[in-house]
Short mmCIF file of C-alpha atoms and ligand atoms in Angstrom, two decimals:
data_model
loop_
_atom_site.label_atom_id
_atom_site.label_comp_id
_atom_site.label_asym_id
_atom_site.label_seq_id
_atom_site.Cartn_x
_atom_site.Cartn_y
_atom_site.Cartn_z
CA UNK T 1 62.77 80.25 93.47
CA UNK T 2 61.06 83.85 93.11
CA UNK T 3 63.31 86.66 94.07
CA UNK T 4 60.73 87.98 96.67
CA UNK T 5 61.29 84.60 98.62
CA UNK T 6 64.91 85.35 98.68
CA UNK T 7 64.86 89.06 99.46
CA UNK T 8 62.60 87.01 102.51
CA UNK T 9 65.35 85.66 104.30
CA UNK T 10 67.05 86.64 107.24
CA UNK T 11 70.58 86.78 106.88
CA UNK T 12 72.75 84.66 108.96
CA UNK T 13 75.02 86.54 111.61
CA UNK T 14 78.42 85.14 109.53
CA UNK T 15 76.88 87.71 106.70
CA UNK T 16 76.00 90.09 109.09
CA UNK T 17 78.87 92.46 109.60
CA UNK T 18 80.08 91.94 106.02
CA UNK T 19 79.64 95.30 104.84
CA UNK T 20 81.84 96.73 107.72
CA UNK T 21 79.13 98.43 109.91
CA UNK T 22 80.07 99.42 113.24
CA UNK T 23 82.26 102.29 114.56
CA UNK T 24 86.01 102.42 113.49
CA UNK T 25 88.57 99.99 115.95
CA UNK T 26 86.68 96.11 115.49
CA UNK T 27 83.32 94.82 116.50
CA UNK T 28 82.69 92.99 119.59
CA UNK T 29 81.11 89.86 118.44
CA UNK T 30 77.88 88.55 120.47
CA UNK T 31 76.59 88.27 117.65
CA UNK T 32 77.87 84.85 116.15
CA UNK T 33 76.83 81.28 118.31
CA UNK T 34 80.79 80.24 117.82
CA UNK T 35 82.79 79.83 121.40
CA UNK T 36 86.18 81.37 121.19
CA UNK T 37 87.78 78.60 122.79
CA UNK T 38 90.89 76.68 121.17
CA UNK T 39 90.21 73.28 119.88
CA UNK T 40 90.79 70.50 121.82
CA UNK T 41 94.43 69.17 122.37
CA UNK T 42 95.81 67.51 119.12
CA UNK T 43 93.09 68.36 116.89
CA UNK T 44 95.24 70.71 114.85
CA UNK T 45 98.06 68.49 115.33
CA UNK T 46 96.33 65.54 113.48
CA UNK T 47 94.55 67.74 110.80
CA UNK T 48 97.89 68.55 110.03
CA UNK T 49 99.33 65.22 110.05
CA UNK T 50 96.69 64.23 107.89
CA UNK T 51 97.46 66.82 104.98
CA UNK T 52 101.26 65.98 105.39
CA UNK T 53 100.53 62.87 105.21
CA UNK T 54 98.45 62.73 101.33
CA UNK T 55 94.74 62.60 103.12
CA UNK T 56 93.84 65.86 100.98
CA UNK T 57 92.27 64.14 98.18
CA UNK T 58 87.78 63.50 98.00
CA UNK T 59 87.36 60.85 100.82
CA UNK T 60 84.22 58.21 100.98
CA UNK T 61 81.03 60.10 100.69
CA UNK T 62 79.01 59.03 104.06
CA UNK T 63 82.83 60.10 105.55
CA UNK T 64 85.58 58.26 106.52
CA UNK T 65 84.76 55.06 108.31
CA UNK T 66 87.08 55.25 110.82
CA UNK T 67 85.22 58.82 112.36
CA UNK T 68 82.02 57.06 111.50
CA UNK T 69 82.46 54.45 113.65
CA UNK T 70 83.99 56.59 116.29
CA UNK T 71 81.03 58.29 116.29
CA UNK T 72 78.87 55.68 116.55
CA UNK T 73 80.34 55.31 119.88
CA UNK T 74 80.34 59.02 120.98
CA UNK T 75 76.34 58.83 120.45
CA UNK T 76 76.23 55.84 122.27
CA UNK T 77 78.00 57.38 125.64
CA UNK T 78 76.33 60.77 124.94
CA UNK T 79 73.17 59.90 123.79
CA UNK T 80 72.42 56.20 124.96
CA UNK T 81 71.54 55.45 121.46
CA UNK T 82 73.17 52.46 119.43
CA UNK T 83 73.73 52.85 115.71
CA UNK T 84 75.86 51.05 113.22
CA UNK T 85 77.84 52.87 111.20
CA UNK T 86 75.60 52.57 108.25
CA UNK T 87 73.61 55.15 110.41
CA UNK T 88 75.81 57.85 110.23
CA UNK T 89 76.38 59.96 107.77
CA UNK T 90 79.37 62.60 108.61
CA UNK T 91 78.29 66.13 106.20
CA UNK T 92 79.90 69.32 105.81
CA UNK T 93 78.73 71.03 108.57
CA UNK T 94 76.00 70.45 111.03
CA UNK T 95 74.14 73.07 108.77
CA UNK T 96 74.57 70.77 105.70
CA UNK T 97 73.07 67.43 107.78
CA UNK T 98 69.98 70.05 107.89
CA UNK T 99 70.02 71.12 104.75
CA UNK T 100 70.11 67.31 103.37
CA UNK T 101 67.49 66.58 106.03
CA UNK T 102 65.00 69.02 104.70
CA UNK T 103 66.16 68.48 100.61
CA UNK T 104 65.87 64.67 100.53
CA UNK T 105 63.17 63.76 103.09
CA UNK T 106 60.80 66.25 102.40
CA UNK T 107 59.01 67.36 98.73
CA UNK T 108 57.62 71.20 97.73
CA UNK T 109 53.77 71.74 99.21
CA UNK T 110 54.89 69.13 102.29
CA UNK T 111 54.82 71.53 105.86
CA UNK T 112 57.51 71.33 108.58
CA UNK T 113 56.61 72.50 112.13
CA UNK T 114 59.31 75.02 114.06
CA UNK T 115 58.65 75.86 117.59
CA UNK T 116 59.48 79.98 118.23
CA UNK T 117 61.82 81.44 118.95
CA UNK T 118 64.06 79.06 116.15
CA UNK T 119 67.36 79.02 114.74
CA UNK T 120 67.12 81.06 111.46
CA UNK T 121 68.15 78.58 108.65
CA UNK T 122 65.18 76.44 109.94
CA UNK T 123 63.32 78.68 108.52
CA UNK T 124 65.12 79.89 105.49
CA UNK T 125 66.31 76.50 103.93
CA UNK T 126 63.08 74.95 104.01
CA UNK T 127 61.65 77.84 102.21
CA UNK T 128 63.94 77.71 99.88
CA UNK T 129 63.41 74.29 98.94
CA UNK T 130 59.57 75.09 98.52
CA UNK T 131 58.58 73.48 101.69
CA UNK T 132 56.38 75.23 103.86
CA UNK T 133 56.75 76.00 107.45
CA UNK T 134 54.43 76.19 110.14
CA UNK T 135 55.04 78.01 113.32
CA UNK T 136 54.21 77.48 116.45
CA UNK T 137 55.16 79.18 120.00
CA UNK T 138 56.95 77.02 122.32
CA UNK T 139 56.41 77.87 125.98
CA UNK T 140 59.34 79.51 127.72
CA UNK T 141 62.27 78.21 128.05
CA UNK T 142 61.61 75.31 125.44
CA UNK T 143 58.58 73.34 126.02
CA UNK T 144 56.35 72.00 123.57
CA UNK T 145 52.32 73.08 124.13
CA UNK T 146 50.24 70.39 123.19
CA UNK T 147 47.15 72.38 122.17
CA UNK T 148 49.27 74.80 120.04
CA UNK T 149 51.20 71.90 118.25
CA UNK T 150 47.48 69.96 117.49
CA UNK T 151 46.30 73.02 116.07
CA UNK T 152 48.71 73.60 113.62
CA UNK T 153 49.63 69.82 112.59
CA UNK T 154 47.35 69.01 109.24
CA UNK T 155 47.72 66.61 106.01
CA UNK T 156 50.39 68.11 105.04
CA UNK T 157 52.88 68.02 107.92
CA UNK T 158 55.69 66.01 107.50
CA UNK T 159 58.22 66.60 109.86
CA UNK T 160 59.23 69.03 113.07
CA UNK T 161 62.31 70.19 114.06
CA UNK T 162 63.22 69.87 117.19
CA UNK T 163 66.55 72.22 118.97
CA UNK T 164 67.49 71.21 122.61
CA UNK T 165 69.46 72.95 124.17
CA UNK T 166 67.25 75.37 122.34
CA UNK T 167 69.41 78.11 120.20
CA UNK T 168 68.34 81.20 121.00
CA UNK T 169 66.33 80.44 124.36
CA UNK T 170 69.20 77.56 126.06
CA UNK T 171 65.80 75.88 126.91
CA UNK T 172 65.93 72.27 127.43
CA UNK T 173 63.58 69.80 126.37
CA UNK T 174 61.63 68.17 129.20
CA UNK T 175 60.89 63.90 129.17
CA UNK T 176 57.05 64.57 129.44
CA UNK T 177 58.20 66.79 125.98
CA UNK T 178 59.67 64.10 124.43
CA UNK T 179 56.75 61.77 125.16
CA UNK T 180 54.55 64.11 123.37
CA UNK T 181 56.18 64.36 120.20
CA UNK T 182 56.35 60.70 120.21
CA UNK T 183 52.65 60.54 120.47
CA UNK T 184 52.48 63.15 117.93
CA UNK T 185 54.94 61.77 116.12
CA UNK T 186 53.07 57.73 115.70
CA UNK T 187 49.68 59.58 115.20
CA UNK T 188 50.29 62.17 112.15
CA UNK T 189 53.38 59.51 110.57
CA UNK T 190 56.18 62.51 111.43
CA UNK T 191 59.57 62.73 111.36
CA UNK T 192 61.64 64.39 113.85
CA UNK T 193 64.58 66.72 112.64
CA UNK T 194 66.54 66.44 116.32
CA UNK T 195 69.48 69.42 115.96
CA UNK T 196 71.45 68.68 119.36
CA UNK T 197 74.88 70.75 118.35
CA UNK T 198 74.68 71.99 121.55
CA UNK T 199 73.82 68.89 123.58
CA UNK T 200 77.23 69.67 126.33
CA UNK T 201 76.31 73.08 127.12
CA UNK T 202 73.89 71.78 130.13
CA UNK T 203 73.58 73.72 133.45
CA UNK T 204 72.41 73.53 137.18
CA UNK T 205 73.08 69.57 136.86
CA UNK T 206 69.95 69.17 134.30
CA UNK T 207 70.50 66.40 131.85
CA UNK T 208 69.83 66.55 127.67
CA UNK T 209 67.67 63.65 126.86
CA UNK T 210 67.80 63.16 123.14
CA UNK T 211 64.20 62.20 121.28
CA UNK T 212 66.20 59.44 119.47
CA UNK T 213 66.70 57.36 122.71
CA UNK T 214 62.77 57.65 123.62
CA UNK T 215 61.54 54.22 122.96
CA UNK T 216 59.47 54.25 119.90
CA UNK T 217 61.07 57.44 118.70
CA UNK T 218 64.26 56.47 117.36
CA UNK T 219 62.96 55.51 113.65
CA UNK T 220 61.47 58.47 113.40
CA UNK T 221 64.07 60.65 114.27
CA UNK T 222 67.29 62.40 112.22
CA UNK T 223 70.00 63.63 114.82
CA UNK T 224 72.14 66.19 113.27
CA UNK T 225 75.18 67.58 115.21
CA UNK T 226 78.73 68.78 114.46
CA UNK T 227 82.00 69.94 115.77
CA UNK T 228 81.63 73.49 115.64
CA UNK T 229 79.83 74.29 119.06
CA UNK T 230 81.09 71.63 121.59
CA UNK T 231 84.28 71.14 119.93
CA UNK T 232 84.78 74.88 118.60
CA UNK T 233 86.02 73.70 115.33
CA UNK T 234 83.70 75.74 113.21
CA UNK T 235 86.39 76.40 110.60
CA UNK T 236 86.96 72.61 110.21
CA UNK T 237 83.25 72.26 108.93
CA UNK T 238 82.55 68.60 110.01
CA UNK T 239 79.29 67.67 111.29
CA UNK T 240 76.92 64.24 110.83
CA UNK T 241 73.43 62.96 111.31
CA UNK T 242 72.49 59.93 112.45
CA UNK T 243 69.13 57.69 111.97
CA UNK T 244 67.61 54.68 110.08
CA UNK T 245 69.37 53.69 107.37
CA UNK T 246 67.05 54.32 104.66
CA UNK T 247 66.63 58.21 105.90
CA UNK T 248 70.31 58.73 105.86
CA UNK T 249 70.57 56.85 102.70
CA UNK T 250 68.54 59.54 101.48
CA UNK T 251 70.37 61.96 102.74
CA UNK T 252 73.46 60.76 101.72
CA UNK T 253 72.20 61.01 98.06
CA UNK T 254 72.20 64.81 98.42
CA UNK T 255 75.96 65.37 99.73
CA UNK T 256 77.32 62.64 97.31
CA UNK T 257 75.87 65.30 94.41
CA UNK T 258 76.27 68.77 96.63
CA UNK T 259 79.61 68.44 97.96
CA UNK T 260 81.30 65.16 97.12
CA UNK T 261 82.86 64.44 100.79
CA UNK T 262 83.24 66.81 103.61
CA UNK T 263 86.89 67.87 103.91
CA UNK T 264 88.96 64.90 104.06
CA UNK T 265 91.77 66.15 106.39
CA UNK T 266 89.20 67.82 108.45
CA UNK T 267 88.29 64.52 109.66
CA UNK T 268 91.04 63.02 110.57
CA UNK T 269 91.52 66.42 112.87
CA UNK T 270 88.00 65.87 114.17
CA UNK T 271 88.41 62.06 114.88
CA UNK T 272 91.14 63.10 117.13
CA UNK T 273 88.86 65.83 119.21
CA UNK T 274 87.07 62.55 120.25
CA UNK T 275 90.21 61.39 122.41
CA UNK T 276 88.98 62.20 126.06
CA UNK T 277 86.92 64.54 125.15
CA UNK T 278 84.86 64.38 128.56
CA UNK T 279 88.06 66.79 130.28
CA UNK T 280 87.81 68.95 127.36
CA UNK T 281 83.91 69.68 127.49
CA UNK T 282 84.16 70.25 131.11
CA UNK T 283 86.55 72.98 131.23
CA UNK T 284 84.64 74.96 128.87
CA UNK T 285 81.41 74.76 130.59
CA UNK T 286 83.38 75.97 133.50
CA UNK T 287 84.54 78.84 131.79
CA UNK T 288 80.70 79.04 130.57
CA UNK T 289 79.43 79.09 133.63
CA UNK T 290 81.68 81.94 134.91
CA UNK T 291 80.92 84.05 131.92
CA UNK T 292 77.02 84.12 132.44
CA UNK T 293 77.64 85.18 135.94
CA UNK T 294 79.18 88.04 134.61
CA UNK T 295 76.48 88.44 131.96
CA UNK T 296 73.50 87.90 134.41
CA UNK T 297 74.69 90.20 137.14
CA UNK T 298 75.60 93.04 134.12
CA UNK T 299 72.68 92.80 132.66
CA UNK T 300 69.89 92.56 135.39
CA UNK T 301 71.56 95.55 137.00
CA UNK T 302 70.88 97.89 133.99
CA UNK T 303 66.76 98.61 134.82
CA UNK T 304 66.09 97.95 131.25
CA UNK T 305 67.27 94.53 130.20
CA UNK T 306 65.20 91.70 132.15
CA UNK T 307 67.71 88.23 131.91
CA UNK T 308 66.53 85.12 132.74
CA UNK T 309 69.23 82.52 133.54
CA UNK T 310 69.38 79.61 130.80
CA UNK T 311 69.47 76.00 131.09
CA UNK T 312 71.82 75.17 128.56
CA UNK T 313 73.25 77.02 125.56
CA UNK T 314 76.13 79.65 125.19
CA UNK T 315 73.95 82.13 125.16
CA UNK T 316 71.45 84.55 126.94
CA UNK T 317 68.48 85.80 125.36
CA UNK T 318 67.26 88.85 127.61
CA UNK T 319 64.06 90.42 126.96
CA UNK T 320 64.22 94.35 126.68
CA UNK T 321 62.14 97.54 128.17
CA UNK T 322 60.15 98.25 125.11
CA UNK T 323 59.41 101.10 126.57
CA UNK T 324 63.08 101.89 126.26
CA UNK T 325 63.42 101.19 122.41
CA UNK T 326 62.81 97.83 120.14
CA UNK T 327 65.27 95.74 120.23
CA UNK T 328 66.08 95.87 116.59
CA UNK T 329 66.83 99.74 117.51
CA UNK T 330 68.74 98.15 120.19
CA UNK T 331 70.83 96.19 118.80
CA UNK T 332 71.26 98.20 115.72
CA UNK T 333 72.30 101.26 118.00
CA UNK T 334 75.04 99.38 119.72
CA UNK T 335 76.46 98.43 116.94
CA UNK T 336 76.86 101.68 115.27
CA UNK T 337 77.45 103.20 118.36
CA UNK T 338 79.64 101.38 120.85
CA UNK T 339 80.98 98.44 118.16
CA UNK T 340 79.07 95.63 119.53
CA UNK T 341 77.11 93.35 117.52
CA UNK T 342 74.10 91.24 119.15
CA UNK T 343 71.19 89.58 117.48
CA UNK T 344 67.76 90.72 117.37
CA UNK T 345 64.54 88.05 118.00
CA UNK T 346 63.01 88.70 115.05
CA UNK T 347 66.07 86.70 113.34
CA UNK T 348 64.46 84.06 115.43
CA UNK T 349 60.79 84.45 114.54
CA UNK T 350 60.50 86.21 117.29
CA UNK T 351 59.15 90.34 117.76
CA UNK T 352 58.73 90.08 121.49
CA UNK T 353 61.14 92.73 121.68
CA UNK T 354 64.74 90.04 123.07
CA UNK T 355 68.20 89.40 121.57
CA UNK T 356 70.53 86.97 121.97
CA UNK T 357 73.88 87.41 123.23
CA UNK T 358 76.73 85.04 122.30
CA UNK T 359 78.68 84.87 125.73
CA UNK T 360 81.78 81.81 124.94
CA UNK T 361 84.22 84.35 124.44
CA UNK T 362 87.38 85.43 126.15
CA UNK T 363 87.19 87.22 129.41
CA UNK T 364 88.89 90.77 128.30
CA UNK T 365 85.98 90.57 125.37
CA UNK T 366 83.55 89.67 127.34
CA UNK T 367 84.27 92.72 130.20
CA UNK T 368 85.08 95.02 127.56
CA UNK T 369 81.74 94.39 125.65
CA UNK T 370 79.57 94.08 128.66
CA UNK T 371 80.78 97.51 130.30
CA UNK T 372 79.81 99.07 126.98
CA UNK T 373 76.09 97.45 126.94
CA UNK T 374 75.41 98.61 130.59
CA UNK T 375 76.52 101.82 129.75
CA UNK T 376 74.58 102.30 126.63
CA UNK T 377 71.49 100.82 128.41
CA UNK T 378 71.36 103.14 131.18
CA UNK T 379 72.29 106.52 129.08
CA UNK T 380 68.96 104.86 126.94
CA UNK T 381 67.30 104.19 130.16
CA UNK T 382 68.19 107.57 131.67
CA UNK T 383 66.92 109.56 128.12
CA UNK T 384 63.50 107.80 128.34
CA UNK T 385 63.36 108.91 131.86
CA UNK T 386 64.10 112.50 131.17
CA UNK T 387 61.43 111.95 128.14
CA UNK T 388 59.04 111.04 130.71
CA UNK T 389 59.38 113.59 132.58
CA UNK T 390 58.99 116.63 130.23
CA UNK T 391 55.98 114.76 128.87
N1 PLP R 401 72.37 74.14 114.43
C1 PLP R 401 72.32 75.24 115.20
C2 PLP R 401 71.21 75.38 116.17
C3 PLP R 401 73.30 76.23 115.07
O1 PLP R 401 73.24 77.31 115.85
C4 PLP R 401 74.32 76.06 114.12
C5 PLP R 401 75.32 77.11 113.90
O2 PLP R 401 75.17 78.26 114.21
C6 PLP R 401 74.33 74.88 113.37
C7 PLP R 401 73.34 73.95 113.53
C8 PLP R 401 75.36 74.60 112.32
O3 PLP R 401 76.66 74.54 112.74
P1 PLP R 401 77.82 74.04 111.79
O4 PLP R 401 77.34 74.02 110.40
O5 PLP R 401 78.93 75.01 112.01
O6 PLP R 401 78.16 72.65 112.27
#
């Protein structure tokens, strides 16, 4: 791949903070989409049983069957969707089910279709591969516009990804969405990347429908999801996708030659987190829920940060007084300045001047680093006033 394509890519927020920016004293991080939450009860517990116990050796390649099938019955009370266990394929990460999505079903020249604002490596691995992407806006939260998506569908189009609870807008996907895609979908021959990693984080009693258990859509469709977000076991780095056999086949081909098997102990931890995990998910979102009261009230009080409450997610993704500064400027300057690190929306494909803002953290954090963003948005406010004035 030419360098230029490389020196393209933006990097992910893991890489971010790498090179130590940021004042002296640690870096609130808002940054990241990883809750701070412990794992659920026993997970650690069984992960270590499992290395005490010998499972530290390369396990089956599609995973072990015993999480497979326990997954296959986790989709089918989350999701309403039956597969077999020959369906599911558990990867290294719910970023690896992508990648293998992207590596095995699609071929250099083919086009996949993101709807903006997007989760970065969307963008990136495809482009990396040689695919190319087309981009198209979706309407605020996270709907799909019908005109916009004809438009930019052609002979080349092969698949779109689809993100609800959207990551970086919380957006959910709507039914009447879902039945366009599937239209969509049966007309151009598509497939349908569906990345539901954050499927639990659901407010205001909405409901995540996925496009796998629309009638008609389930052959077309790859879920991918993981354990990092609902289970916050991102160090564990156990994810899966699930779909027709011969797509996950395929898929399976490229993590039998990439990474052999996802950690073996990992899983056993993992297959453990499914134990009544209903209790688990709930308490979180409760803590979720308090958190972006906080967040909302913060924010909307500052006079330059306009933040619109999200359906789902565990994040915010306020739009900013451009007047004020950009938000690159913005988030740049409270880094260096005050220590904490948010994301810009151009990582997202997106220059309409947001950020995103990573609120599944503890509550201490989460004061501390909000009391430090109103400040340093009302001294910005304040200068622009006085600004104004002399002008
Ligand atoms: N999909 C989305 C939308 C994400 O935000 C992330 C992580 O940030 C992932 C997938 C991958 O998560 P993991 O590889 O930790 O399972």
């Amino acid at each position: 791949m030419p360098q230029e394509r490389f020196d393209r890519i933006c990097p992910s927020p893991i890489s971010f903070l790498e090179n130590g920016v940021g004042p002296p004293g640690g870096v609130i991080r808002f940054d990241v989409a990883e809750p701070g939450f412990p794992p659920p009860e026993g997970a650690i517990e069984a992960t270590k049983q499992a290395l005490s116990s010998g499972m530290f050796r390369y396990s089956p390649s599609r995973g072990i069957p015993e999480l497979r099938g326990a997954l296959a019955t986790f989709l089918k009370s989350t999701r309403q969707i039956e597969y077999s266990i020959d369906e599911i394929l558990v990867t290294t990460g719910g970023k690896f089910a992508n990648y293998a999505f992207f590596a095995s079903l699609l071929k250099p020249g083919d086009s996949v279709v993101l709807t903006k604002p997007f989760w970065t490596s969307y963008k990136a691995v495809p482009e990396m591969l040689g695919v190319r992407v087309v981009e198209v806006w979706a309407t605020p939260p996270y709907h799909l516009d019908e005109e916009a998506l004809k438009s930019v569908l052609g002979e080349t189009t092969r698949a779109i990804v689809l993100n609800s609870p959207n990551n970086p807008t919380g957006g959910i996907l709507s039914e009447s969405d879902l039945r366009l895609v599937k239209d969509l979908a049966e007309d151009r021959d598509l497939l349908v990347l569906s990345d539901e990693i954050d499927w639990a984080y659901v407010y205001g009693g909405r409901h995540f429908v996925s496009p796998a258990s629309i009638e008609g859509l389930r052959d077309r469709v790859v879920v991918t999801d993981g354990f990092s977000k609902v289970f916050c076991m991102t160090g564990w780095r156990v994810g899966f996708a699930a779909g027709p056999k011969p797509l996950i086949d395929r898929m399976h081909t490229v993590q039998e030659h990439a990474v052999s098997s996802p950690p073996t102990f990992a899983q056993y931890g993992c297959l453990r987190a499914l134990d009544g995990y209903r209790e688990y998910i709930e308490r979180n979102l409760a803590t979720c829920r308090r958190n972006l009261e906080s967040v909302l009230d913060t924010l909307n009080s500052t006079g330059s940060i306009i933040c619109p409450e999200p359906e789902g997610g565990f994040y915010v993704y306020p739009r900013l007084d451009p007047a004020i500064c950009s938000s690159r400027e913005f988030c740049d300057a409270l880094l260096r300045r005050e220590g904490v690190a948010t994301i810009p929306g151009e990582c997202f494909g997106d220059s309409r001047n947001h950020f995103r803002l990573c609120y599944a953290v503890n509550r201490e954090v989460l004061d501390e680093g909000l009391g430090k963003i109103a400040r340093f948005a009302e001294d910005l406010r304040d200068r622009n006033q006085e600004k104004l004035k002399k002008a």
